[in-house]
Coordinates of C-alpha atoms in Angstrom, one line a residue:
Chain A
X487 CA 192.2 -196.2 185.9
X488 CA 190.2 -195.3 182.5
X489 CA 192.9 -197.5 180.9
X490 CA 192.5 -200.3 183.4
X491 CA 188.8 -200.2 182.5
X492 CA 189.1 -200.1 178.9
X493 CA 191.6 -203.4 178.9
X494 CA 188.9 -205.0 181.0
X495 CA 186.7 -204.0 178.5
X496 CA 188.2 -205.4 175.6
X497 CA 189.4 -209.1 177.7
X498 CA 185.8 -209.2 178.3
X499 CA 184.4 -208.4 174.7
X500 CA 186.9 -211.1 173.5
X501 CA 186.2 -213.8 176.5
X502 CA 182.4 -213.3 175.4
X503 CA 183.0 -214.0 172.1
X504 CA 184.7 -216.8 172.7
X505 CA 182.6 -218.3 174.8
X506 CA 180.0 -218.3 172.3
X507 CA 182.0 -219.1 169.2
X508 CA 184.6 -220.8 170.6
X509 CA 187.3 -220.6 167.6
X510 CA 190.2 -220.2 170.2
X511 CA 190.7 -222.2 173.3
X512 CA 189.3 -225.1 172.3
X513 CA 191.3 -225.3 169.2
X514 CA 194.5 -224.2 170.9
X515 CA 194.0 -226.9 173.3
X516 CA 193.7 -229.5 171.3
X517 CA 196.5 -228.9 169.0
X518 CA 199.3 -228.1 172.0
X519 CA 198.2 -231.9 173.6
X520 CA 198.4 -233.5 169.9
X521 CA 201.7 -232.0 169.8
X522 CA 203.0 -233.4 173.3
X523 CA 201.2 -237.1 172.3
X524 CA 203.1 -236.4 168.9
X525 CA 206.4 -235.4 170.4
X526 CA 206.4 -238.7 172.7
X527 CA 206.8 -240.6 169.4
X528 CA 209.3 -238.3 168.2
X529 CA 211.3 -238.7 171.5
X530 CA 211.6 -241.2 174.1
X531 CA 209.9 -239.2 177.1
X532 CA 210.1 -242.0 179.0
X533 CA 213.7 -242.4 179.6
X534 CA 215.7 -240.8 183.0
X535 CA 216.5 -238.0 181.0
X536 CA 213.3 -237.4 179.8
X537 CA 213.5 -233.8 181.6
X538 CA 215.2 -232.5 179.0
X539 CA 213.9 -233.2 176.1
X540 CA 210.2 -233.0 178.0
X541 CA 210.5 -229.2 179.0
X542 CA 211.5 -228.4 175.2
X543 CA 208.4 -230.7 174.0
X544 CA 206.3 -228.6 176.8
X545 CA 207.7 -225.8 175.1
X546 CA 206.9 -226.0 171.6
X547 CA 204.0 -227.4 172.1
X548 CA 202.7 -224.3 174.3
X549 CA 204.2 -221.5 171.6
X550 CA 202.6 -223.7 168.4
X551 CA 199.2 -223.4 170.4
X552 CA 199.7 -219.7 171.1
X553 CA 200.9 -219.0 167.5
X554 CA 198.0 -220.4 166.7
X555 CA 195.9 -218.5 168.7
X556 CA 197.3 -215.4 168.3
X557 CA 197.0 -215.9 164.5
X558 CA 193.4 -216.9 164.7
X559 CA 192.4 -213.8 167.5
X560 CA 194.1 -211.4 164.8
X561 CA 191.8 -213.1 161.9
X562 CA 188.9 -212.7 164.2
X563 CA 189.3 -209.0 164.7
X564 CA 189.5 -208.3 161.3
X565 CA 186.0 -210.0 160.3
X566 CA 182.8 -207.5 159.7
X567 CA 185.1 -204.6 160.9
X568 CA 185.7 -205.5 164.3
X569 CA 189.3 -204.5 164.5
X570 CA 187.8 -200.6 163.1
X571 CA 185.3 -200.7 165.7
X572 CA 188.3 -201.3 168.4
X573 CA 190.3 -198.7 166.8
X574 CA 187.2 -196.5 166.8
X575 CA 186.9 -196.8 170.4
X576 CA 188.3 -193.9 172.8
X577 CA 190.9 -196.5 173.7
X578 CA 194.7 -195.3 173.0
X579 CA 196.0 -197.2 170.9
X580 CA 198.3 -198.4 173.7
X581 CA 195.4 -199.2 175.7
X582 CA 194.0 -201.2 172.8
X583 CA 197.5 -203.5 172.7
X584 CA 197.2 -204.0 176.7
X585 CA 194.1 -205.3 176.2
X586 CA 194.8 -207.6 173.2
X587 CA 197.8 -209.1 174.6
X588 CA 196.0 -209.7 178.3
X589 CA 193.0 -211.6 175.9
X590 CA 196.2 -213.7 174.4
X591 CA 197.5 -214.2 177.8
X592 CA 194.1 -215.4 179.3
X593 CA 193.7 -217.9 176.6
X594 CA 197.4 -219.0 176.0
X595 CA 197.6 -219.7 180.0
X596 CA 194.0 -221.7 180.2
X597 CA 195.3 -223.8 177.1
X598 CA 198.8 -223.9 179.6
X599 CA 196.8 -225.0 182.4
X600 CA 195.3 -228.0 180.5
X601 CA 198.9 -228.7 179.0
X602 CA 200.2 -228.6 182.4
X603 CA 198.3 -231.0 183.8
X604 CA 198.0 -233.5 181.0
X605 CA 202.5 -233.0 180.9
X606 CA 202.3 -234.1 184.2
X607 CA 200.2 -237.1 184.1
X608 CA 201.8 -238.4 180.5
X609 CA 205.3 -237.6 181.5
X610 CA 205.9 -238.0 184.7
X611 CA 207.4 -235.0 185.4
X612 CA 206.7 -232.6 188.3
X613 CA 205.5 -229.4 186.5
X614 CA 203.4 -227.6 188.8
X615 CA 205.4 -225.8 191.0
X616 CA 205.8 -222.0 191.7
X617 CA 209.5 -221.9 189.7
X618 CA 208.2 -223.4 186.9
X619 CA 205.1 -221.6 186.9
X620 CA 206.9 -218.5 187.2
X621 CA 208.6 -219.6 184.1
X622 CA 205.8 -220.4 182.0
X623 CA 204.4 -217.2 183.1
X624 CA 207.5 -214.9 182.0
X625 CA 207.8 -216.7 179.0
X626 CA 203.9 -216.8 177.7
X627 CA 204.5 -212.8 178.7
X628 CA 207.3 -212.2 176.4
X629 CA 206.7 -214.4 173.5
X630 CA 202.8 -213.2 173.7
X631 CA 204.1 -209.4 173.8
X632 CA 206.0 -210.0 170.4
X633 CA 203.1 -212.4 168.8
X634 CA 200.3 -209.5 169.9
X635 CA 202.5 -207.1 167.9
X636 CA 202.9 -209.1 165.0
X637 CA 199.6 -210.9 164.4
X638 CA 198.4 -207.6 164.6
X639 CA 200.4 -207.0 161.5
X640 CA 200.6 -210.0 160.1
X641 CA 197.0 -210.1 159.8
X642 CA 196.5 -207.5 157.0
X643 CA 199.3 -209.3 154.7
X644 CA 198.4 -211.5 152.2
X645 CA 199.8 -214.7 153.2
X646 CA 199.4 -214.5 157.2
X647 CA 199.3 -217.6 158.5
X648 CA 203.3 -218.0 156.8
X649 CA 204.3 -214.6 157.9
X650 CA 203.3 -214.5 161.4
X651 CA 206.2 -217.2 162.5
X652 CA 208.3 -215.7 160.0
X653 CA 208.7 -212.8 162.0
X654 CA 208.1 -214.4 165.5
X655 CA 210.0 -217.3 165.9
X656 CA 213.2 -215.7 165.4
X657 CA 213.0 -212.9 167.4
X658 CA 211.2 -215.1 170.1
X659 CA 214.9 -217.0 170.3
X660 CA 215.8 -215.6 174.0
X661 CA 212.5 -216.8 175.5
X662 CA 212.7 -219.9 173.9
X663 CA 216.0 -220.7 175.2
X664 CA 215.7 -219.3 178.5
X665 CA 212.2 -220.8 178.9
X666 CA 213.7 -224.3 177.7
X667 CA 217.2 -223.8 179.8
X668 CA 215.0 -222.9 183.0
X669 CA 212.3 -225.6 182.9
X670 CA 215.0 -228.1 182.2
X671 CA 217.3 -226.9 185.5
X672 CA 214.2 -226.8 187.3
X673 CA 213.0 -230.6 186.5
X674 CA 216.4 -231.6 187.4
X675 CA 217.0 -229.9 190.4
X676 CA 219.1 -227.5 189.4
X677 CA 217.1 -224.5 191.3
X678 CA 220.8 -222.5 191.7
X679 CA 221.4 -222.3 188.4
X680 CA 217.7 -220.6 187.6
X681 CA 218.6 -217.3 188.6
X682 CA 220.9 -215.7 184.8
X683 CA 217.1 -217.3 183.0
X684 CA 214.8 -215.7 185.2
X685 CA 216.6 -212.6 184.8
X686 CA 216.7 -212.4 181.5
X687 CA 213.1 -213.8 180.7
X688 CA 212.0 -210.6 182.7
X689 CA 214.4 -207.9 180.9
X690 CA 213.1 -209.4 178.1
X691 CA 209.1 -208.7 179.1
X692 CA 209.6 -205.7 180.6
X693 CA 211.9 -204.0 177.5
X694 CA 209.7 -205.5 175.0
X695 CA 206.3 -204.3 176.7
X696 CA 207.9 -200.9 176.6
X697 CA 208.7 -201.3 173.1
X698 CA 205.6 -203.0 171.9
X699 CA 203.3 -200.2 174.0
X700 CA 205.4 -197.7 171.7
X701 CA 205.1 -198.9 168.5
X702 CA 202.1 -201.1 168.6
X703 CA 200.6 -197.2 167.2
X704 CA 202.1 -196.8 164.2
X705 CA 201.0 -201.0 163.2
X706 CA 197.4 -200.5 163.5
X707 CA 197.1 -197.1 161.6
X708 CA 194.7 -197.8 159.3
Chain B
X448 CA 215.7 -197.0 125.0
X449 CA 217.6 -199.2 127.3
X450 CA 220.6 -196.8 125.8
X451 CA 218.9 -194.0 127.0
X452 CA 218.1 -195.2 130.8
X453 CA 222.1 -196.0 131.0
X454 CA 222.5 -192.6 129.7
X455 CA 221.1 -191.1 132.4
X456 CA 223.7 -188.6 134.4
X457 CA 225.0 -189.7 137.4
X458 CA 226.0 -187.7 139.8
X459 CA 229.5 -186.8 140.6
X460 CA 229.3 -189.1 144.0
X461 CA 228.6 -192.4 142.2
X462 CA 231.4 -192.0 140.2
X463 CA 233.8 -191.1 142.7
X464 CA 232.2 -193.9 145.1
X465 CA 232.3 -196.1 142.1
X466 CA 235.5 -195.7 140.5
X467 CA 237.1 -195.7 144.5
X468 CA 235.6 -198.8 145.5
X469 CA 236.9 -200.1 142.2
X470 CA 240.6 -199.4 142.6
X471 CA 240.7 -200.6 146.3
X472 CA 238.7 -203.8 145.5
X473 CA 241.4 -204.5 143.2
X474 CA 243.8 -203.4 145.7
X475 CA 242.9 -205.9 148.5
X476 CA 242.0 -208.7 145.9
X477 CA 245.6 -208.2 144.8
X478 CA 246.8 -207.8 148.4
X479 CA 245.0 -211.1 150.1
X480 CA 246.1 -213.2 147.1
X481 CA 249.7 -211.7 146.3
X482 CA 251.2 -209.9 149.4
X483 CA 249.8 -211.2 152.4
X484 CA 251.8 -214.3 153.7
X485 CA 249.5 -217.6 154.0
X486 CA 248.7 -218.3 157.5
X487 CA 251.3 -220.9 159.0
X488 CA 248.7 -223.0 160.8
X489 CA 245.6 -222.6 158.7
X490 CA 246.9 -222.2 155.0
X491 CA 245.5 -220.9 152.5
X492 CA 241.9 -220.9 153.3
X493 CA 242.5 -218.3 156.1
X494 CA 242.7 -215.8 153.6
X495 CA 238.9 -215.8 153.6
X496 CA 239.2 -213.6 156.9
X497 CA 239.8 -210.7 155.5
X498 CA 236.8 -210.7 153.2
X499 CA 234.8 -212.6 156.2
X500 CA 235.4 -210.1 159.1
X501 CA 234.6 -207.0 157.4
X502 CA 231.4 -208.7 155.7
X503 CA 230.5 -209.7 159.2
X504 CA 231.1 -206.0 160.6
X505 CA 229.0 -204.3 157.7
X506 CA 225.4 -206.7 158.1
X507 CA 225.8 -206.0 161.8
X508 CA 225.8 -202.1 160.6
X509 CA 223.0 -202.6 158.1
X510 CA 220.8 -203.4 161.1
X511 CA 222.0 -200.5 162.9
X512 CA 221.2 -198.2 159.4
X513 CA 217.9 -199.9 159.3
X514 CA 217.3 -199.2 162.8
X515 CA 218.2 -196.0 162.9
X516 CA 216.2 -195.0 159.5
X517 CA 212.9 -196.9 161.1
X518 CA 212.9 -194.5 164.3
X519 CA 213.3 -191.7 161.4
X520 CA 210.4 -193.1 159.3
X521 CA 208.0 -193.5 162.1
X522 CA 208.7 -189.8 163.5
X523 CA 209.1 -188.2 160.5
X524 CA 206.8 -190.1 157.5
X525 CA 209.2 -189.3 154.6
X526 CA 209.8 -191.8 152.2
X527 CA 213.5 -191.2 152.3
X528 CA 213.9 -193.0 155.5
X529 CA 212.2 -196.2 154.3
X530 CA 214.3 -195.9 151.3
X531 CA 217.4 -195.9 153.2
X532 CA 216.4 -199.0 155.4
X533 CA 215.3 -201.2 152.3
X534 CA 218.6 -200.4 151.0
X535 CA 220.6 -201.1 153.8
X536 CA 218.6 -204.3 154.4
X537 CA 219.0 -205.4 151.0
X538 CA 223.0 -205.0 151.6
X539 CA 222.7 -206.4 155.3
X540 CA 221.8 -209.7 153.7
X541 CA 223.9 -209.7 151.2
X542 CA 226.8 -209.1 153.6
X543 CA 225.1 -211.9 156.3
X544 CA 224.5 -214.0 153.4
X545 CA 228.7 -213.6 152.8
X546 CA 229.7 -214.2 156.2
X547 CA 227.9 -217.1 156.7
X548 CA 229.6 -218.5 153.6
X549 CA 233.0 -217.7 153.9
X550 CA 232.6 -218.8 157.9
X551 CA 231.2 -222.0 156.7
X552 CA 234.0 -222.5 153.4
X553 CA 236.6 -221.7 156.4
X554 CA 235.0 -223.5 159.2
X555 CA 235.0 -226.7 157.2
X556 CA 238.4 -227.5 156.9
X557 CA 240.0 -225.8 160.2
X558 CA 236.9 -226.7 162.8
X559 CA 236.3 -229.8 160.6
X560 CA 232.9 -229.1 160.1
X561 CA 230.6 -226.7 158.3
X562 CA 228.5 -225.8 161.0
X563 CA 228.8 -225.2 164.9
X564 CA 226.1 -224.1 166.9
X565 CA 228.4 -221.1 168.5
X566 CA 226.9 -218.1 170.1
X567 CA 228.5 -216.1 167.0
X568 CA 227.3 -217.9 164.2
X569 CA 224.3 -219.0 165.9
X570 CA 223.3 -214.9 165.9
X571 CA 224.3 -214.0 162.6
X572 CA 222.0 -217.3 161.6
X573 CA 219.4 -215.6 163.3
X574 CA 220.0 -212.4 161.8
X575 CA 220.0 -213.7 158.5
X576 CA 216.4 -214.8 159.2
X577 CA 215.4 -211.6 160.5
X578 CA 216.2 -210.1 157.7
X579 CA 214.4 -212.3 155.0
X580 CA 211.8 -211.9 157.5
X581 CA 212.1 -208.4 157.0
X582 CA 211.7 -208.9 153.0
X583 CA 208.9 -210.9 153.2
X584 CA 206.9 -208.6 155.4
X585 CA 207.5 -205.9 152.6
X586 CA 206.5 -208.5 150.2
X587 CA 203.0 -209.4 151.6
X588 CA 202.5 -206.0 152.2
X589 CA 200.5 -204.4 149.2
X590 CA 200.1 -201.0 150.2
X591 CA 203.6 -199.5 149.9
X592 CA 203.0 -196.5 152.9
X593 CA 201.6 -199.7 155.2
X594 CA 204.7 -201.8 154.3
X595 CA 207.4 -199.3 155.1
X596 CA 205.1 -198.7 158.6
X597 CA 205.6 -202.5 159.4
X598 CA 208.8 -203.2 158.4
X599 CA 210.3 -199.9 160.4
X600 CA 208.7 -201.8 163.4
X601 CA 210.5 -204.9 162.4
X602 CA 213.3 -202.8 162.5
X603 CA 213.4 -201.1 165.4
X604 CA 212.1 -204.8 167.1
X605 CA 214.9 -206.7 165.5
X606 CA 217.5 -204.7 166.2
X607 CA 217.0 -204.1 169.8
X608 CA 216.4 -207.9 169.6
X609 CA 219.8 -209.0 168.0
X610 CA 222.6 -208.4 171.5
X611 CA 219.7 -210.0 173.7
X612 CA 219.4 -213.4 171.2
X613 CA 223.3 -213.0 171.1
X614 CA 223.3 -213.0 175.4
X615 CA 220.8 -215.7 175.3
X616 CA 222.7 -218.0 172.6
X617 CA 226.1 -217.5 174.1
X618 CA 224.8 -218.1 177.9
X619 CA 223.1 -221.5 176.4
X620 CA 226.5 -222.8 175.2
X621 CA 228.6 -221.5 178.1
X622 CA 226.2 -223.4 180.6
X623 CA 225.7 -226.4 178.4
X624 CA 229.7 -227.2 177.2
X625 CA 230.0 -229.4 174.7
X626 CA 233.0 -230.6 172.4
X627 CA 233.5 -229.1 169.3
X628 CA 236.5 -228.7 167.8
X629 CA 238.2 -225.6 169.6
X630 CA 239.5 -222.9 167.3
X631 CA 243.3 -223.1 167.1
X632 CA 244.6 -219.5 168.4
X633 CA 247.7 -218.3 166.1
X634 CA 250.2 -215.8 167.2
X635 CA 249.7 -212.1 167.1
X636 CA 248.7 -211.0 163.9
X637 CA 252.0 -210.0 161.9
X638 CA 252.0 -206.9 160.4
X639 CA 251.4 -207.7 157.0
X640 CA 247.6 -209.3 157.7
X641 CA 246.6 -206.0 159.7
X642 CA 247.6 -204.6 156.4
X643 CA 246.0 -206.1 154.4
X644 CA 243.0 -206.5 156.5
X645 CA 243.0 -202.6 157.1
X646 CA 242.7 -201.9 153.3
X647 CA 240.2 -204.6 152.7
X648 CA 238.5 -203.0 155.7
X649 CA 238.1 -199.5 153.9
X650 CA 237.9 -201.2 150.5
X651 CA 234.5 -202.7 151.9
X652 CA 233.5 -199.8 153.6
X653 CA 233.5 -197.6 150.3
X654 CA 232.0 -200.6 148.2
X655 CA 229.4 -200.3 150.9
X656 CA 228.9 -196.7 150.9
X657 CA 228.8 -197.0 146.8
X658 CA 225.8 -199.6 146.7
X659 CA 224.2 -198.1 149.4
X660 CA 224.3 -194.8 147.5
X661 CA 223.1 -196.6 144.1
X662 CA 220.5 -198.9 145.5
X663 CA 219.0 -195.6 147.3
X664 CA 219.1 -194.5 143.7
X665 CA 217.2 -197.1 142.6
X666 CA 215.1 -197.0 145.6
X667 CA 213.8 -193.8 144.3
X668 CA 213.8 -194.2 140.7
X669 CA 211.1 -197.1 141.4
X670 CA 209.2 -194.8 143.7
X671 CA 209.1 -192.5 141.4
X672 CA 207.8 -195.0 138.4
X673 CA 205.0 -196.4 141.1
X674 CA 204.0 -192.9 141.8
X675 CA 203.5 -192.4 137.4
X676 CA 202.2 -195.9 136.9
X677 CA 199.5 -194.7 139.5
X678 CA 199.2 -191.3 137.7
X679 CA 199.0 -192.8 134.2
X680 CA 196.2 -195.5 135.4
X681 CA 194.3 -193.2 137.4

């Protein structure tokens, strides 16, 4: 429960402080709809097979936005000693990555929300529906797990902004394919099919959680 | 003074290694160009298996060395493990770097094209990124103690990472078909090839164990010179 408290603790510190500086959302946002308007000249998403190529546009644009964010939430911490404070906190270190990761998760799925809703009105495509919100949700879980971990690190390297998808994008393969393979089946009706992604979106969360929790301690030892 | 750096001993190990991996390099070099029979459907270029499929087994075992050395680093702290992971990760991608070549040299002329987007090669593509992410996380890193931290989390990330991106890539293809040139299956290997692909096999494994052994050397001797340097100046 002490844990529980603390993560609310930290979501709230970083919702405050983004609702007064806003250096997050409002960036994030923008950029993820510049990349689906962008990605409608790079493909034809008006075509009868625009599912396809729509949920990877959806896609990419929602994990540039996140990379984004996640980059920017890690800079943010490490102004006037923030990230020290955090760490000086009674917090576990544990703890302190729980509460991170729900802040990226909070902001990545109100930047979702407005991607959403703008995919559906541009495209024509019927997004908002429990499957695929389901899927957005894993995937935002697991690819936010892993960028948590490594903005963290990234942050205190000299070229950052480079690094960070350097490391991420790779290892973020599985939920990008799943996420892509999933949305796709699910815009063309191909619910039965669903099931293998689903799975493995979620043994992906759940095993990197576990391993994130572990190690996220021995990244932030400063 | 370069004379005298050469000179330095070496221990009975490297030499042994050394002069072993010599001999059976020269072995299988003599084997898959002289003895072994050229493949009746492919030709000549199949030849490049027996270099490829052991270079291909020893980058997927760099990432298990640096795996395995990560979990020791972060439990233990002592600089020997992070030595033994930048060493095997230095030989991972050389080896990953190898197999993607020879696949590609090979691929060209039997698949008809350089590059296919199978589960296989799609992996060991991504592994090949993963590990010059790896370097460049050490790179940007300019406190040495902080770097070895990070990149033993990389490791320990990435490797439990690699069978899940080669699930997801392989269930992508097998759910989404699509013609590519399908790999023409010879008959049974003949004798001769498991031969010479058993020597080549060992030949890599001791050339393996020899540069891992000497890059760890080096690993240590520039340690050491860090740890002067930072006596010297301070």
């Amino acid at each position: 429960m002490i844990a529980a408290r603390q993560i609310y603790a930290i979501v709230r510190k970083d919702l405050l402080l983004e609702l007064r500086a806003r250096e997050q959302v409002v960036g994030m946002g923008v950029f993820a709809l510049l990349t689906l308007v962008t990605f409608n000249f790079a493909f034809d998403l008006t075509g009868a097979d625009r599912a396809a190529s729509g949920s990877g546009a959806l896609w990419v644009a929602i994990m540039f936005a996140g990379l984004l964010g996640m980059g920017r939430a890690a800079a943010i911490e490490r102004q006037q000693g923030a990230w020290e404070g955090l760490l000086l906190s009674p917090a576990d270190r544990g703890t302190i990555f729980l509460g991170k990761l729900a802040s990226a998760l909070l902001f990545i799925g109100i930047v979702e929300a407005l991607a959403l809703a703008l995919f559906t009105a541009l495209f024509a495509l019927p997004v908002l529906r429990p499957m695929v919100l389901l899927v957005v949700g894993l995937g935002t879980v697991g690819f936010g797990t892993l960028g948590t971990l490594f903005s963290v690190m990234a942050a205190t390297t000299r070229a950052r902004e480079v690094l960070l998808p350097v490391l991420l994008f790779p290892l973020a393969l599985p939920v990008v394919i799943s996420s892509v393979r999933a949305t796709t089946l699910l815009l063309t009706e191909r619910q039965a099919e669903v099931g293998p992604w689903i799975s493995l979106l979620l043994g992906f969360d759940v095993l990197f959680l576990g391993i994130a929790y572990l190690v996220f301690g021995h990244a932030v030892e400063e | 003074m370069a004379s005298r750096i050469t000179q330095r001993p070496r221990d009975l190990w490297g030499r042994a290694l050394g002069s072993l991996s010599a001999v059976l390099v020269a072995l299988s070099v003599t084997m898959i160009f002289l003895y072994v029979p050229s493949d009746q459907v492919q030709g000549a270029v199949q030849r490049l298996f027996y270099i490829h499929l052991p270079a291909a087994w020893l980058a997927y075992f760099s990432f298990f060395l640096i795996f395995v050395s990560s979990i020791a680093y972060l439990a233990r702290r002592h600089p020997r493990w992070d030595r033994l992971a930048r060493s095997a990760a230095e030989l991972g991608f050389v080896f990953t770097t190898i197999v993607l070549l020879t696949g590609s040299i090979w691929g060209r002329p039997i698949w008809g094209t350089w590059w296919t987007w199978d589960a296989r090669l799609t992996t060991t593509l991504i592994l090949w990124f993963i590990y010059l992410a790896y370097f460049m996380l050490r790179a940007y890193v300019s406190d040495p103690e902080r770097a070895a931290r990070y990149a033993a989390v990389l490791g320990i990330v990435g490797f439990v990472d690699v069978p899940i991106i080669h699930m997801s890539v392989r269930w992508w293809r097998t759910l989404h078909p699509q013609p590519i040139v399908v790999r023409a299956e010879g008959p049974a290997m003949p004798e001769s090839m498991l031969l010479t692909l058993a020597v080549t096999m060992v030949a890599f494994m001791v050339l393996y164990l020899f540069l891992l052994v000497e890059k760890y050397r080096v690993e240590r001797m520039k340690d050491e010179l860090a740890e002067l340097r930072l006596q010297h100046s301070g």
